[in-house]
CSV table of C-alpha atoms in Angstrom, one decimal:
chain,number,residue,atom,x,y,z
A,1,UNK,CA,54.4,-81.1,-17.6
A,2,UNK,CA,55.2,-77.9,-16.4
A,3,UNK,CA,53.2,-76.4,-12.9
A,4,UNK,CA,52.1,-72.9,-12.6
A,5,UNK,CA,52.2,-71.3,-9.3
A,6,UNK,CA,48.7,-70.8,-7.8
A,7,UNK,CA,47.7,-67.3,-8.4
A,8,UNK,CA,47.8,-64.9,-5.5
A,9,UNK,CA,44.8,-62.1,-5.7
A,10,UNK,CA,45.0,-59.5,-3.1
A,11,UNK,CA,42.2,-56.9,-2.3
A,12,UNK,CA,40.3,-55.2,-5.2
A,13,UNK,CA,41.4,-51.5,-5.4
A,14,UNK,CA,38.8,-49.0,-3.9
A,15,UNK,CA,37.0,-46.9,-6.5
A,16,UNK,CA,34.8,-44.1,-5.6
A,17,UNK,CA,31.2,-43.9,-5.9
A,18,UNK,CA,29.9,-43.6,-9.4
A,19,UNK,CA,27.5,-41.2,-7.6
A,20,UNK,CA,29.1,-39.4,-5.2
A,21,UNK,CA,28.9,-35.5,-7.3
A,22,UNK,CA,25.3,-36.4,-8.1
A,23,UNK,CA,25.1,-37.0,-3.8
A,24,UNK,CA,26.7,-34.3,-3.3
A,25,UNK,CA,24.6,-31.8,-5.8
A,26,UNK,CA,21.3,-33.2,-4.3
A,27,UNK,CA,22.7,-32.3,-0.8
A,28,UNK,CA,23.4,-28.5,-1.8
A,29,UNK,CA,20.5,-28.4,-3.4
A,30,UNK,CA,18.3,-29.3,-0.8
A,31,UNK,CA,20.4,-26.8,1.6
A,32,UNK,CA,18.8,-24.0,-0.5
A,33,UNK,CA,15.7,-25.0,-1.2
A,34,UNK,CA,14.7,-23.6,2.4
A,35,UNK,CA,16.8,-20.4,1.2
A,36,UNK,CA,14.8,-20.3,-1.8
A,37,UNK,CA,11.6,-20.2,-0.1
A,38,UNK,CA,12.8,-17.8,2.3
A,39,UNK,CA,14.1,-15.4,-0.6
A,40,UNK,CA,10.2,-13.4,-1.4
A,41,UNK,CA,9.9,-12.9,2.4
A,42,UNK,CA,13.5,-11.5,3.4
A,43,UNK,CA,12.9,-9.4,0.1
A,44,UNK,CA,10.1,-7.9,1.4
A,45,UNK,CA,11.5,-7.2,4.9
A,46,UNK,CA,14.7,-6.0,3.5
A,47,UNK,CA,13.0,-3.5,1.4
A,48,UNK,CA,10.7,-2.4,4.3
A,49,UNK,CA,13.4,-2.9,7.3
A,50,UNK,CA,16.9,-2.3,6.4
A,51,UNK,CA,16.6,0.0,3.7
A,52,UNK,CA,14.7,2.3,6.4
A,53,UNK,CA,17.3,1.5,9.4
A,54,UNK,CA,20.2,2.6,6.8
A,55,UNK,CA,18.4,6.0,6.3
A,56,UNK,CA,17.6,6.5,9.9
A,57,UNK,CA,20.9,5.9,11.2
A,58,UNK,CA,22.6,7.9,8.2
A,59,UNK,CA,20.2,10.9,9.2
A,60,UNK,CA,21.8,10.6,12.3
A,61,UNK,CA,25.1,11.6,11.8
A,62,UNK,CA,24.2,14.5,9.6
A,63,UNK,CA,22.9,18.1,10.1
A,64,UNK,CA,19.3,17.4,8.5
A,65,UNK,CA,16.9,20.5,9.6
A,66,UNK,CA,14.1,22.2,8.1
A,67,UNK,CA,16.6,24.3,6.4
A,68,UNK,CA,18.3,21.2,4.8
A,69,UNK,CA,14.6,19.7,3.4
A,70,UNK,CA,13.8,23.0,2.3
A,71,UNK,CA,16.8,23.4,0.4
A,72,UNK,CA,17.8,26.4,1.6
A,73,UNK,CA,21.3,25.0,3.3
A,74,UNK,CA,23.5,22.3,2.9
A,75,UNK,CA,23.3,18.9,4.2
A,76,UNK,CA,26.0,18.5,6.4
A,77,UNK,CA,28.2,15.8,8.7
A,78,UNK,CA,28.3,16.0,12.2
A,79,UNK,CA,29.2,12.4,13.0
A,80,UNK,CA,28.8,12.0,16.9
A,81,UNK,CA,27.6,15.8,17.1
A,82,UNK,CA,23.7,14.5,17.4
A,83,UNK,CA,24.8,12.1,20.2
A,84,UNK,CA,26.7,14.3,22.3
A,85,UNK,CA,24.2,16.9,22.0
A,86,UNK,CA,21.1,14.3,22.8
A,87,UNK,CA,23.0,12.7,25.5
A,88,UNK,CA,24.2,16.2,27.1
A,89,UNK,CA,20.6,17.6,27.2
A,90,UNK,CA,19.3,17.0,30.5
A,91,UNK,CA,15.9,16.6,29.4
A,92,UNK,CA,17.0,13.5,27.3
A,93,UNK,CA,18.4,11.8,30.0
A,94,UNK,CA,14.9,12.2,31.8
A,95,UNK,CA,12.8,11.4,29.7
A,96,UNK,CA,14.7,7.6,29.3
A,97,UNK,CA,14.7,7.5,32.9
A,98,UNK,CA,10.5,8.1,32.7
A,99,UNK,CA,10.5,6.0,29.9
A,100,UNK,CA,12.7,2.6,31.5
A,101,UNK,CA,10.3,3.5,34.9
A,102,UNK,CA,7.1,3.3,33.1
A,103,UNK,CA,7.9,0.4,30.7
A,104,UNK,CA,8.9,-1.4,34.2
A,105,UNK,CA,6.0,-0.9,35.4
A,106,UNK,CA,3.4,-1.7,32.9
A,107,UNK,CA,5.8,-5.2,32.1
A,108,UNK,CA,5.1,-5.8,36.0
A,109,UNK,CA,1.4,-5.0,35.5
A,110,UNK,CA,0.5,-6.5,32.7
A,111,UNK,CA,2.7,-9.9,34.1
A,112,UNK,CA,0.2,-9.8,37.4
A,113,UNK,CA,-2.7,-9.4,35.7
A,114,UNK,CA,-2.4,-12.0,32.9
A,115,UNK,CA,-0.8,-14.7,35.1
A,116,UNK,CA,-3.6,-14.2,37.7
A,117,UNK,CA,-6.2,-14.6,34.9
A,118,UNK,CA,-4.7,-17.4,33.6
A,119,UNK,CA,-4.8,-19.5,36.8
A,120,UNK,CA,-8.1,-18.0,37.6
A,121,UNK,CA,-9.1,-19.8,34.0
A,122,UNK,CA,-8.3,-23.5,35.4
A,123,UNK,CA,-10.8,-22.8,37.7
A,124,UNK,CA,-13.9,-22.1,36.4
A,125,UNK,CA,-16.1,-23.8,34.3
A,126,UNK,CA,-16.7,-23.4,30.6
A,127,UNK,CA,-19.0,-20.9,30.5
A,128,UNK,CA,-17.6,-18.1,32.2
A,129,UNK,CA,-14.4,-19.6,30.9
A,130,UNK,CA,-15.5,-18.4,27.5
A,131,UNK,CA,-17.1,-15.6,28.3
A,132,UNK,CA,-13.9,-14.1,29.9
A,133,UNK,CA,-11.6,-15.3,26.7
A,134,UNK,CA,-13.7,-13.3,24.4
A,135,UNK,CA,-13.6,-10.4,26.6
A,136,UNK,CA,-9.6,-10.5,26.4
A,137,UNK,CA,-9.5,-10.9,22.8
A,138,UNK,CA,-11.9,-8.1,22.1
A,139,UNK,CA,-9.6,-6.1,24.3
A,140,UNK,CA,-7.0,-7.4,22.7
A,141,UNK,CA,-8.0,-6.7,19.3
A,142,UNK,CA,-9.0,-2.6,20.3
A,143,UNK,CA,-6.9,-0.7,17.9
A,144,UNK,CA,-4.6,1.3,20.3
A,145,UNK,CA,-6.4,4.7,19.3
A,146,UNK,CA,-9.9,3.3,19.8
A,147,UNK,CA,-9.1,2.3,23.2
A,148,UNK,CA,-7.3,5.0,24.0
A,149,UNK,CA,-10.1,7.2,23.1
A,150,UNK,CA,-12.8,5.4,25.2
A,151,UNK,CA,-10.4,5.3,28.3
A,152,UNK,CA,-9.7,9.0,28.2
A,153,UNK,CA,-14.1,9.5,27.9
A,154,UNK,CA,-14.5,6.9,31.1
A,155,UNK,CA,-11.9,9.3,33.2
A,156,UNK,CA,-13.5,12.4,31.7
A,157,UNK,CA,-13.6,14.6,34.7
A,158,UNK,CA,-17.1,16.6,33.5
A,159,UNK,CA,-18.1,13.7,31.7
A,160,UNK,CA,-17.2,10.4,32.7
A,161,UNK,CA,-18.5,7.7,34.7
A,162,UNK,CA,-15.4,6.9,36.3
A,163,UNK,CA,-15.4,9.5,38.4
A,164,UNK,CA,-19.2,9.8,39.4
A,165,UNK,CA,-18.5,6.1,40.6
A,166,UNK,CA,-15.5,7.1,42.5
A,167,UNK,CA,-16.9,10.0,44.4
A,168,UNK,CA,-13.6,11.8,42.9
A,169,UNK,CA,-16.2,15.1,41.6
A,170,UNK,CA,-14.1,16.8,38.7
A,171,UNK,CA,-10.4,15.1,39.3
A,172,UNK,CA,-8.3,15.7,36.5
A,173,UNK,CA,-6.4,12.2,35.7
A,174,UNK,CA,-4.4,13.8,32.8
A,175,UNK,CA,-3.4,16.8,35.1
A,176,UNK,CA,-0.9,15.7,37.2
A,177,UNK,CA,2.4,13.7,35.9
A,178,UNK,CA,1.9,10.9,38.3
A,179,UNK,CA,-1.9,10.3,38.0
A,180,UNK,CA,-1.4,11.0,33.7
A,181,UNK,CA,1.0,7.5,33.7
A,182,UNK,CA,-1.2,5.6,36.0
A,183,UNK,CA,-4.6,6.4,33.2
A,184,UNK,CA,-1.9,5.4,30.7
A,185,UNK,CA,-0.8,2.0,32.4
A,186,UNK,CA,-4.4,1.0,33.5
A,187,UNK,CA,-4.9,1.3,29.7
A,188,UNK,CA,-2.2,-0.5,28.5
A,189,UNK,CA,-3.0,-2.9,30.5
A,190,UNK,CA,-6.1,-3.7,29.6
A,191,UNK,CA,-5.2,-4.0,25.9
A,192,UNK,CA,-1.6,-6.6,27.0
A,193,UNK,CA,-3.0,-8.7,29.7
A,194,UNK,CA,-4.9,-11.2,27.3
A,195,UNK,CA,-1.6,-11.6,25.4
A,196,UNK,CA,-0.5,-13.0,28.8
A,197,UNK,CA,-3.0,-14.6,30.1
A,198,UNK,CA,-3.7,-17.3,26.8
A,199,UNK,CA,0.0,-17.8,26.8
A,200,UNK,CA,0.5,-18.5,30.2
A,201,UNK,CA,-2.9,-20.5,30.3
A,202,UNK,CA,-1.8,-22.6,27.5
A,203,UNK,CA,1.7,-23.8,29.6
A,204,UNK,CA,-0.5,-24.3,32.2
A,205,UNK,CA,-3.2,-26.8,30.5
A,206,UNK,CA,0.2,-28.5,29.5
A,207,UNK,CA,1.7,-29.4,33.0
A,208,UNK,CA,0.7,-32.7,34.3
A,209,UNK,CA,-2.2,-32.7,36.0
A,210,UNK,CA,0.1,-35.5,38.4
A,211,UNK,CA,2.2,-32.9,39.3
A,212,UNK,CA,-0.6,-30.5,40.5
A,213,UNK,CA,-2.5,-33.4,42.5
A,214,UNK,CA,0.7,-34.4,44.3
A,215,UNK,CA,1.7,-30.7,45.4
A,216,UNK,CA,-2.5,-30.7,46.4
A,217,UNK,CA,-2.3,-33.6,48.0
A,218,UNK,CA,1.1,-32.7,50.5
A,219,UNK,CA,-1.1,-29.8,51.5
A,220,UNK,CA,0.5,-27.1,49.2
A,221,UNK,CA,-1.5,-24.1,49.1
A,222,UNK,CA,-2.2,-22.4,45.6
A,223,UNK,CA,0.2,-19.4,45.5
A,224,UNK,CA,2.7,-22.2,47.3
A,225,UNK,CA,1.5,-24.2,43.8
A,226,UNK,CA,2.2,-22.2,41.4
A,227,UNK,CA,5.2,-20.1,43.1
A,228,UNK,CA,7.0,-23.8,44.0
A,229,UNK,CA,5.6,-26.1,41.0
A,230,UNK,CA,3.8,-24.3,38.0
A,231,UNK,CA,6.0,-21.2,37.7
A,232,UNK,CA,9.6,-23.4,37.3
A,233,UNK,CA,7.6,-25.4,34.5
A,234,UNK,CA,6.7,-22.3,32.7
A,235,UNK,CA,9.3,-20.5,33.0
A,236,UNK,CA,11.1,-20.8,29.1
A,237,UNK,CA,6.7,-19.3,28.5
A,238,UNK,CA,7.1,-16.6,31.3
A,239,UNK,CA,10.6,-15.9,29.7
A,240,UNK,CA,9.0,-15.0,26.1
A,241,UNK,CA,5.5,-13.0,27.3
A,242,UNK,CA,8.6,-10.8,29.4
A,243,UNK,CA,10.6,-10.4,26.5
A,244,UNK,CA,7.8,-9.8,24.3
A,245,UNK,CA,6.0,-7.3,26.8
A,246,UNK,CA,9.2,-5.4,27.4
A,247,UNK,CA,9.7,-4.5,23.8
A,248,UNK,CA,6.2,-3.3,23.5
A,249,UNK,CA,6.1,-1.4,26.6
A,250,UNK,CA,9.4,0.4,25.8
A,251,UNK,CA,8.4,1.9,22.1
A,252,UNK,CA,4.6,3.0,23.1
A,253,UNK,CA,3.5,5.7,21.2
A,254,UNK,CA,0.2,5.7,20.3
A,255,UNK,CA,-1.3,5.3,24.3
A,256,UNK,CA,0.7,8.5,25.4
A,257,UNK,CA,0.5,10.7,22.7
A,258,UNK,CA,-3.6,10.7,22.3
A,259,UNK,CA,-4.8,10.2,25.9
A,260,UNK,CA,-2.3,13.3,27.2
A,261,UNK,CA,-2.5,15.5,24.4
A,262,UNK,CA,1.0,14.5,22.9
A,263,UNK,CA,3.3,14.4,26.1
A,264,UNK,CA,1.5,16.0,29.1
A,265,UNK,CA,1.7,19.6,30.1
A,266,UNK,CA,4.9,21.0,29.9
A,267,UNK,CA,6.2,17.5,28.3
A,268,UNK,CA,5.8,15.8,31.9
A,269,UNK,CA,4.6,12.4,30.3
A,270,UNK,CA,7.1,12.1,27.5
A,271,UNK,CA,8.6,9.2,26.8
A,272,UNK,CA,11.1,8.2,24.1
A,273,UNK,CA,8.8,7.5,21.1
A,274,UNK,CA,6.4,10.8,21.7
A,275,UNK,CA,9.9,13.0,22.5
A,276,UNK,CA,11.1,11.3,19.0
A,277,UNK,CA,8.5,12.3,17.1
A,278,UNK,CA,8.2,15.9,18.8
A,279,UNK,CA,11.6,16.7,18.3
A,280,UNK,CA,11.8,15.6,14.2
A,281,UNK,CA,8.4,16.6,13.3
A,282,UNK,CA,7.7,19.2,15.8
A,283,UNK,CA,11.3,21.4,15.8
A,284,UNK,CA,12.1,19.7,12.4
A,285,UNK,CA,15.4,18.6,14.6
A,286,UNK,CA,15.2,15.4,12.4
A,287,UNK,CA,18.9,14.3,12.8
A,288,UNK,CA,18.7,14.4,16.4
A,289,UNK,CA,15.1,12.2,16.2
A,290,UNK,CA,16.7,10.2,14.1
A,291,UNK,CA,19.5,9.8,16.9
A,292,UNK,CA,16.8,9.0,19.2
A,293,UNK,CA,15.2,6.4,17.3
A,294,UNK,CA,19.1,4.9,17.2
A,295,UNK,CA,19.4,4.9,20.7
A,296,UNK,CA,16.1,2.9,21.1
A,297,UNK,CA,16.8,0.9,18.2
A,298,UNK,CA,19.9,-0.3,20.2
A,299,UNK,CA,18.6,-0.3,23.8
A,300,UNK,CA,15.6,-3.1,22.2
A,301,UNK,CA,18.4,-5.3,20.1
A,302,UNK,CA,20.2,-5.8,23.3
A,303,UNK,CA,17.0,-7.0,24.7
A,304,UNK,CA,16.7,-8.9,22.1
A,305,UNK,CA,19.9,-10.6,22.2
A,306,UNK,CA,19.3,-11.2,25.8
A,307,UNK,CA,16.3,-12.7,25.2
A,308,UNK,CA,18.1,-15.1,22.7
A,309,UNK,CA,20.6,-16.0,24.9
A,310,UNK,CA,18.3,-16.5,28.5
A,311,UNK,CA,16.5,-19.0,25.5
A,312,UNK,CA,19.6,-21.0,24.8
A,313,UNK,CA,21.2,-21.2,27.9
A,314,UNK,CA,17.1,-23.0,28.5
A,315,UNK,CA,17.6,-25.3,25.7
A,316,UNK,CA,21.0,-26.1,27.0
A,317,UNK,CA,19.8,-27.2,30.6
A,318,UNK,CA,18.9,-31.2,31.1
């Protein structure tokens, strides 16, 4: 009788997964499904955004007057030739200056007005609470021209009630420089602030009402209240409605052009947009407009990326 030695079985070799491509194909799949949805839209913007951005900063380095449109010349390269000429004409350089000053000052403005609205919402009751909501939207929703129009006819010096209120007899707001911007900021304004103010009313409704009782309750005054307590809790909120009222203070067009007859006398209101648009439509200079609406172009994206990176460096905080 013969013996066998007992069998010795050692681990079971490893296969892969009989499903591991399918796993794998589901998981790319579902990467561009989002892609997919997003492919309509970035169509649409890249037809009406890039497309136009290409042409406008190709413009830019060429030689492209009335002449060129015409036909009658050539369509030349200049390369940096529209840059050196915008940025060596004096008038350029003050008319950014104006334009960085006022867009200051209406983001300062506008900031005030809403954030002081907003707080001045938690305290009253419903009614009037309403009542001054729908009065910000309607301003809000004014198309620029509209209001623009109707604040130029309340400052009318022969006909306006402004100035019969005022005492101020026939005052000319759109006469002088100084008096032109502060017309122009009252009325920008008036159509920003209720962007602000239901922004900045919404973070508040969101802090704890805990928080607000304690700082009451140690004896904080309000502006110690919100300057101490409510404005660190809002500020990623006060971070955006900056951001946000920068970029549409800087490229105002509309507000400027109608209610000082298209730049002031003698161009002392101009800003960027209106001296963009006077110089390519007005002197048919449309290379150097273009070069303008380049420069602008870049002084907003590096808003823009500061924006996104002040909004990180919030999300990375504990």
């Amino acid at each position: 009788m013969t013996l066998t030695a007992p069998r010795t079985e050692g681990p079971a070799p490893t296969r892969p997964p009989r499903h591991a491509p399918r796993r794998t194909a589901r998981r790319t799949g579902s990467a561009r499904t989002p892609w997919l949805y997003l492919l309509p839209a970035l169509a649409v913007l890249g037809g009406l955004l890039v497309y136009p951005l290409y042409q406008l900063g190709l413009i830019s380095f060429l030689e492209y007057t009335q002449a060129q449109v015409s036909g009658g010349r050539p369509t030349s390269f200049r390369g940096l030739g529209n840059y050196t000429a915008l940025f060596s004409d004096p008038q350029f350089r003050q008319v950014l200056l104006a334009t960085v000053l006022f867009a200051a000052a209406c983001v300062v403005a506008t900031l005030a007005v809403g954030c002081a609205l907003a707080v001045l919402l938690t305290r009253v009751r419903a009614l009037p609470r309403l009542a001054l909501m729908l009065a910000a939207l309607g301003a809000w929703a004014t198309p620029a021209v509209t209001g623009s129009t109707v604040w130029v006819f309340l400052f009318d010096p022969d006909h306006g009630p402004v100035n019969r209120i005022l005492g101020l007899g026939d005052f000319s707001w759109t006469y002088g420089r100084y008096s032109a911007f502060a017309l122009v900021l009252m009325e920008v304004v008036w159509c920003s602030f209720p962007f602000v103010m239901v922004t900045v009313y919404a973070g508040i409704r969101a802090v704890p009402a805990e928080v607000l009782e304690a700082a009451a309750l140690d004896g904080a005054s309000p502006w110690r209240t919100w300057r101490s307590v409510t404005a660190p809790m809002l500020r990623p909120i006060l971070l955006v409605v900056t951001i946000q009222s920068v970029i549409w203070d800087f490229k105002i067009f509309t507000q400027i052009y109608v209610m000082t007859g298209g730049g002031g006398i003698a161009g002392q209101n101009l800003i960027l947009n209106v001296y963009a648009y006077q110089t390519a439509f007005a002197s048919s200079e449309y290379g150097l407009g273009s070069a303008i609406g380049v420069v602008m172009l870049l002084i907003l994206l590096a808003v823009t990326l500061v924006h996104l990176r002040l909004m990180r460096r919030q999300g990375e905080e504990p």
